[in-house]
Structures are given as C-alpha cells and as structure tokens.
Short mmCIF file of C-alpha atoms in Angstrom, two decimals:
data_model
loop_
_atom_site.label_atom_id
_atom_site.label_comp_id
_atom_site.label_asym_id
_atom_site.label_seq_id
_atom_site.Cartn_x
_atom_site.Cartn_y
_atom_site.Cartn_z
CA ALA L 1 14.65 0.49 -9.25
CA GLN L 2 12.88 -1.37 -6.23
CA SER L 3 11.07 -4.64 -7.27
CA VAL L 4 8.80 -7.10 -5.57
CA THR L 5 7.22 -10.39 -6.75
CA GLN L 6 5.04 -13.08 -4.46
CA PRO L 7 5.35 -16.04 -5.90
CA ASP L 8 1.99 -17.09 -4.49
CA ILE L 9 -1.80 -15.84 -5.72
CA HIS L 10 -3.18 -18.13 -4.17
CA ILE L 11 -3.33 -20.50 -0.55
CA THR L 12 -5.74 -21.62 0.95
CA VAL L 13 -5.49 -23.17 4.42
CA SER L 14 -6.92 -25.20 7.65
CA GLU L 15 -7.69 -23.36 10.16
CA GLY L 16 -5.19 -24.35 13.13
CA ALA L 17 -2.98 -24.82 11.18
CA SER L 18 0.94 -23.01 10.15
CA LEU L 19 0.56 -19.95 7.58
CA GLU L 20 4.07 -19.12 4.96
CA LEU L 21 3.77 -16.41 2.82
CA ARG L 22 6.44 -16.20 0.40
CA CYS L 23 8.14 -12.90 0.08
CA ASN L 24 11.19 -11.81 -2.68
CA TYR L 25 12.03 -8.74 -3.59
CA SER L 26 14.86 -6.43 -5.55
CA TYR L 27 16.83 -3.59 -4.60
CA GLY L 28 20.49 -1.97 -4.84
CA ALA L 29 20.67 -2.23 -0.81
CA THR L 30 18.58 -2.85 1.98
CA PRO L 31 14.61 -1.71 1.28
CA TYR L 32 12.73 -1.28 3.81
CA LEU L 33 10.27 -3.86 3.69
CA PHE L 34 6.33 -4.23 5.09
CA TRP L 35 3.31 -6.23 4.47
CA TYR L 36 0.21 -5.78 4.17
CA VAL L 37 -2.92 -7.39 4.62
CA GLN L 38 -5.96 -6.29 2.96
CA SER L 39 -9.12 -6.84 3.48
CA PRO L 40 -12.47 -6.96 0.79
CA GLY L 41 -13.59 -3.99 -0.23
CA GLN L 42 -10.55 -1.84 2.68
CA GLY L 43 -7.83 0.05 2.45
CA LEU L 44 -4.21 -1.66 3.76
CA GLN L 45 -3.34 -2.32 7.16
CA LEU L 46 0.00 -2.47 8.39
CA LEU L 47 1.26 -5.95 10.20
CA LEU L 48 4.79 -5.44 9.90
CA LYS L 49 7.89 -3.98 8.61
CA TYR L 50 11.66 -3.84 9.08
CA PHE L 51 13.96 -1.71 8.92
CA SER L 52 17.06 -2.46 10.76
CA GLY L 53 17.96 -5.07 13.17
CA ASP L 54 16.54 -7.79 14.61
CA THR L 55 16.43 -9.76 11.09
CA LEU L 56 13.25 -11.63 12.79
CA VAL L 57 9.95 -9.23 13.08
CA GLN L 58 6.99 -9.87 15.06
CA GLY L 59 3.84 -7.70 14.75
CA ILE L 60 -0.14 -7.49 14.95
CA LYS L 61 -2.14 -10.87 15.15
CA GLY L 62 0.59 -13.21 15.85
CA PHE L 63 2.50 -12.30 12.45
CA GLU L 64 6.48 -12.76 12.42
CA ALA L 65 8.40 -11.69 9.60
CA GLU L 66 11.87 -12.79 8.77
CA PHE L 67 14.71 -11.00 6.12
CA LYS L 68 17.35 -13.04 4.94
CA ARG L 69 19.50 -10.11 2.95
CA SER L 70 21.53 -14.33 0.98
CA GLN L 71 18.01 -14.30 -0.08
CA SER L 72 16.99 -11.74 -1.35
CA SER L 73 13.57 -12.95 0.97
CA PHE L 74 10.58 -10.94 3.63
CA ASN L 75 8.80 -13.73 3.30
CA LEU L 76 6.11 -14.01 6.65
CA ARG L 77 4.55 -16.31 8.51
CA LYS L 78 1.85 -17.16 11.51
CA PRO L 79 1.20 -20.40 13.42
CA SER L 80 -1.29 -21.01 14.16
CA VAL L 81 -4.13 -19.45 11.59
CA HIS L 82 -7.71 -18.41 12.22
CA TRP L 83 -10.69 -17.73 10.50
CA SER L 84 -10.24 -13.87 10.16
CA ASP L 85 -6.97 -14.31 8.57
CA ALA L 86 -8.28 -14.81 5.55
CA ALA L 87 -7.90 -11.14 3.33
CA GLU L 88 -5.11 -10.58 0.71
CA TYR L 89 -1.35 -9.86 1.56
CA PHE L 90 0.86 -7.52 0.22
CA CYS L 91 4.38 -7.24 0.03
CA ALA L 92 5.94 -3.97 -0.32
CA VAL L 93 9.37 -2.69 -0.74
CA GLY L 94 10.81 1.37 0.35
CA ALA L 95 13.73 3.33 -1.22
CA ARG L 96 16.43 4.48 1.92
CA SER L 97 15.69 7.73 0.29
CA ASN L 98 13.11 10.97 1.16
CA ASP L 99 10.20 10.31 -1.28
CA TYR L 100 8.38 7.50 -0.51
CA LYS L 101 7.34 5.25 -2.90
CA LEU L 102 6.36 1.73 -1.91
CA SER L 103 6.37 -0.90 -5.15
CA PHE L 104 4.36 -3.38 -3.63
CA GLY L 105 3.89 -6.52 -5.24
CA ALA L 106 0.94 -8.57 -6.70
CA GLY L 107 -0.40 -9.68 -3.34
CA THR L 108 -1.69 -13.65 -1.66
CA THR L 109 -4.95 -14.17 -1.92
CA VAL L 110 -5.56 -16.00 2.26
CA THR L 111 -8.53 -18.79 2.25
CA VAL L 112 -9.18 -19.99 5.74
CA ARG L 113 -11.07 -22.92 5.35
CA ALA L 114 -12.86 -25.14 8.89
CA LYS W 1 -6.16 10.00 16.68
CA ALA W 2 -8.29 10.13 13.76
CA GLY W 3 -6.82 7.92 10.64
CA VAL W 4 -6.66 8.54 6.96
CA THR W 5 -9.86 10.24 5.64
CA GLN W 6 -10.63 9.74 2.36
CA THR W 7 -13.79 11.20 0.03
CA PRO W 8 -15.90 9.96 -1.59
CA ARG W 9 -15.70 6.29 -0.59
CA TYR W 10 -17.13 4.96 -3.96
CA LEU W 11 -17.91 7.49 -6.96
CA ILE W 12 -19.69 6.61 -10.68
CA LYS W 13 -18.22 8.45 -14.00
CA THR W 14 -18.35 8.55 -17.44
CA ARG W 15 -16.28 7.79 -19.87
CA GLY W 16 -14.79 11.80 -19.92
CA GLN W 17 -15.51 13.28 -17.86
CA GLN W 18 -12.97 14.71 -14.61
CA VAL W 19 -13.39 13.15 -10.87
CA THR W 20 -11.22 15.09 -7.78
CA LEU W 21 -10.56 12.55 -5.02
CA SER W 22 -9.84 14.11 -1.86
CA CYS W 23 -7.35 12.47 0.63
CA SER W 24 -6.94 14.22 4.48
CA PRO W 25 -4.03 12.19 6.51
CA ILE W 26 -3.95 11.78 9.93
CA SER W 27 -2.94 14.74 11.48
CA GLY W 28 0.98 16.22 11.93
CA HIS W 29 2.40 13.78 8.57
CA ARG W 30 3.08 15.82 6.09
CA SER W 31 3.75 13.45 2.92
CA VAL W 32 1.16 12.69 0.50
CA SER W 33 0.74 9.37 -1.68
CA TRP W 34 -1.73 8.31 -4.24
CA TYR W 35 -2.32 4.66 -5.31
CA GLN W 36 -4.82 2.82 -7.89
CA GLN W 37 -5.47 -0.27 -7.24
CA THR W 38 -6.73 -3.22 -10.20
CA PRO W 39 -6.77 -6.95 -10.59
CA GLY W 40 -5.09 -6.78 -13.43
CA GLN W 41 -2.37 -4.58 -12.34
CA GLY W 42 -2.10 -5.08 -9.04
CA LEU W 43 -0.62 -2.25 -6.90
CA GLN W 44 0.48 0.96 -8.44
CA PHE W 45 2.13 4.61 -7.51
CA LEU W 46 0.48 7.20 -8.37
CA PHE W 47 2.10 10.70 -6.67
CA GLU W 48 4.03 11.45 -3.87
CA TYR W 49 3.31 15.05 -2.20
CA PHE W 50 5.35 16.70 0.45
CA SER W 51 4.45 20.30 2.28
CA GLU W 52 2.53 20.85 -1.21
CA THR W 53 5.02 19.62 -3.96
CA GLN W 54 5.00 16.73 -5.47
CA ARG W 55 8.47 14.87 -5.15
CA ASN W 56 7.94 12.01 -5.99
CA LYS W 57 5.32 10.72 -10.18
CA GLY W 58 4.91 7.05 -10.74
CA ASN W 59 4.42 5.93 -14.94
CA PHE W 60 0.73 7.72 -15.21
CA PRO W 61 -0.15 10.05 -18.13
CA GLY W 62 -0.72 13.66 -17.47
CA ARG W 63 -4.77 13.01 -16.86
CA PHE W 64 -3.75 12.01 -13.63
CA SER W 65 -2.34 15.09 -11.11
CA GLY W 66 -2.77 15.11 -7.79
CA ARG W 67 -1.54 18.62 -5.25
CA GLN W 68 -1.18 18.74 -1.56
CA PHE W 69 -2.28 21.97 0.57
CA SER W 70 -0.52 23.87 3.53
CA ASN W 71 -2.91 22.24 6.10
CA SER W 72 -1.54 18.75 3.66
CA ARG W 73 -4.68 17.73 2.63
CA SER W 74 -4.32 16.73 -1.30
CA GLU W 75 -6.88 16.11 -3.16
CA MET W 76 -5.83 14.08 -7.25
CA ASN W 77 -7.50 14.43 -10.38
CA VAL W 78 -8.51 12.41 -13.55
CA SER W 79 -9.85 14.53 -16.68
CA THR W 80 -11.16 12.58 -19.22
CA LEU W 81 -12.19 9.66 -18.07
CA GLU W 82 -12.25 6.28 -19.67
CA LEU W 83 -13.01 2.85 -18.07
CA GLY W 84 -9.75 1.86 -17.67
CA ASP W 85 -9.49 4.66 -15.10
CA SER W 86 -11.75 1.97 -12.92
CA ALA W 87 -9.93 1.05 -9.57
CA LEU W 88 -9.85 1.76 -6.46
CA TYR W 89 -7.84 4.63 -5.13
CA LEU W 90 -6.20 4.79 -1.71
CA CYS W 91 -4.06 7.40 -0.08
CA ALA W 92 -1.51 6.71 2.37
CA SER W 93 0.45 9.41 4.37
CA SER W 94 3.76 10.03 6.40
CA PHE W 95 5.76 11.41 8.83
CA PRO W 96 8.77 11.51 6.91
CA GLY W 97 11.98 11.82 8.76
CA ARG W 98 11.83 9.43 11.84
CA GLU W 99 13.57 6.53 10.88
CA ASN W 100 10.67 4.01 11.67
CA THR W 101 8.43 5.67 10.15
CA GLU W 102 5.64 3.80 7.77
CA ALA W 103 3.04 4.63 5.01
CA PHE W 104 -1.34 4.81 6.94
CA PHE W 105 -3.36 4.06 4.21
CA GLY W 106 -7.82 5.06 3.38
CA GLN W 107 -10.58 3.07 3.28
CA GLY W 108 -10.02 3.76 -0.32
CA THR W 109 -11.98 5.87 -3.53
CA ARG W 110 -13.85 3.80 -5.44
CA LEU W 111 -14.10 4.75 -8.64
CA THR W 112 -16.45 3.48 -12.05
CA VAL W 113 -16.28 4.70 -15.09
CA VAL W 114 -18.97 3.80 -17.51
#
C-alpha cells in the first residue's frame, strides 16, 4: 500500500524568503508523485507532478520539486515566496496502475508574514 | 475548456437523512474519483469510476455509494447521515490511458450534518 508523510504541519515564512516543504512516500516501486495546493474553501490545484525522467520538475507559480529515490522523498521548493502563496499544500502518491487512487499526506499549512 | 463542476457547493442536512452530490468531469475525461476531506482524517479516497464501473473503493461504510452515467457524470450518495459525515467532498476527473495523466479537482461540495 502507498502512503505519504508530510512532517511539517505548519510553516511560517517571510515574504521573499525561500520555502521548502517536505514529503516522504512509501511505495514498492517508483510511484507517480504530485504536489497540490488548496486555498481556503477551494478545491485542489496541481502545482507539479513527477512521472519519470528528470528528477527535478518545474511547476506553476515558480515551484519546483526534486524526486530522490534513495530518500523516498519529493520535496517542494520555491526560491522567493509571495503573500499569495499562503495556502495548504498536499503531497500525493499514485500507483502505476490503471486505477486513479491518490494517497495524500496530511498537508502543510504555509503562512506568509510581511 | 470547462473544469470539473460539482453541485451543489454547500449543503446542510439533518442526521438520518440521505444526500446526493453531483460531479461533471472535464469533457473527454472518463475516470471520476471521489474524496472526503475532514480536519481530522485529511483527504481520504472514497471510490473511482471508469466507464460506469467502480474500479476502486476506499475504506468507507456501505452508506457511501456512487455511480457513473454514460456521459461520465458521476453522483455519490450518502444514506443515513451521521454528524461525522460533515466534510468537504471533492471530485476529480482524469483521462486514463495517457502516460502524463493527472487528476483535476472540482471546488468541492461542503456538507454539514446537523
């Protein structure tokens, strides 16, 4: 069975500072990996995804993530945070099969201070 | 193109009642998945439908059911509502079969059981 751990429940960062959100997964093979963002009362928006190939993936809104197989990690980064990045971020893992079940981490809430 | 549409956006129901939520996927998408999001349990997979067949089911009681129609629209039903069913219910659609497929989420239906 697949599972995801996001060790940080809440992170506070200053506007303009860098951000890194941690994600560790458990899966028997190379999974599909995703980062989603959710603003209050809204659905989930995909930031980026990893399926195969280059382990450093670029996403929308200036986010990037790096897949490290040896550490079973898929950490999300942004060099310079904007106030609009305040939201909840979810890491998700999907199996390489034809079903589309995603297993999500508990989420990390990001607060941006001026 | 239009995104995933969920109706209604908000619902208030009484314990013991039943409720039906609707999801219209992105045009051309044939896979529809449902997730429950609560503060305590996070995002949990309910079930996934493809071509009117349930392919995968999460660990929820039989009070939770769903179906998919020939136009790929999906409904989920919760019978005998309990207070603990209060949650944001999210629907996601995918275009299965393509290597770079991903799940697109709707804005969700906020169900409150009183």
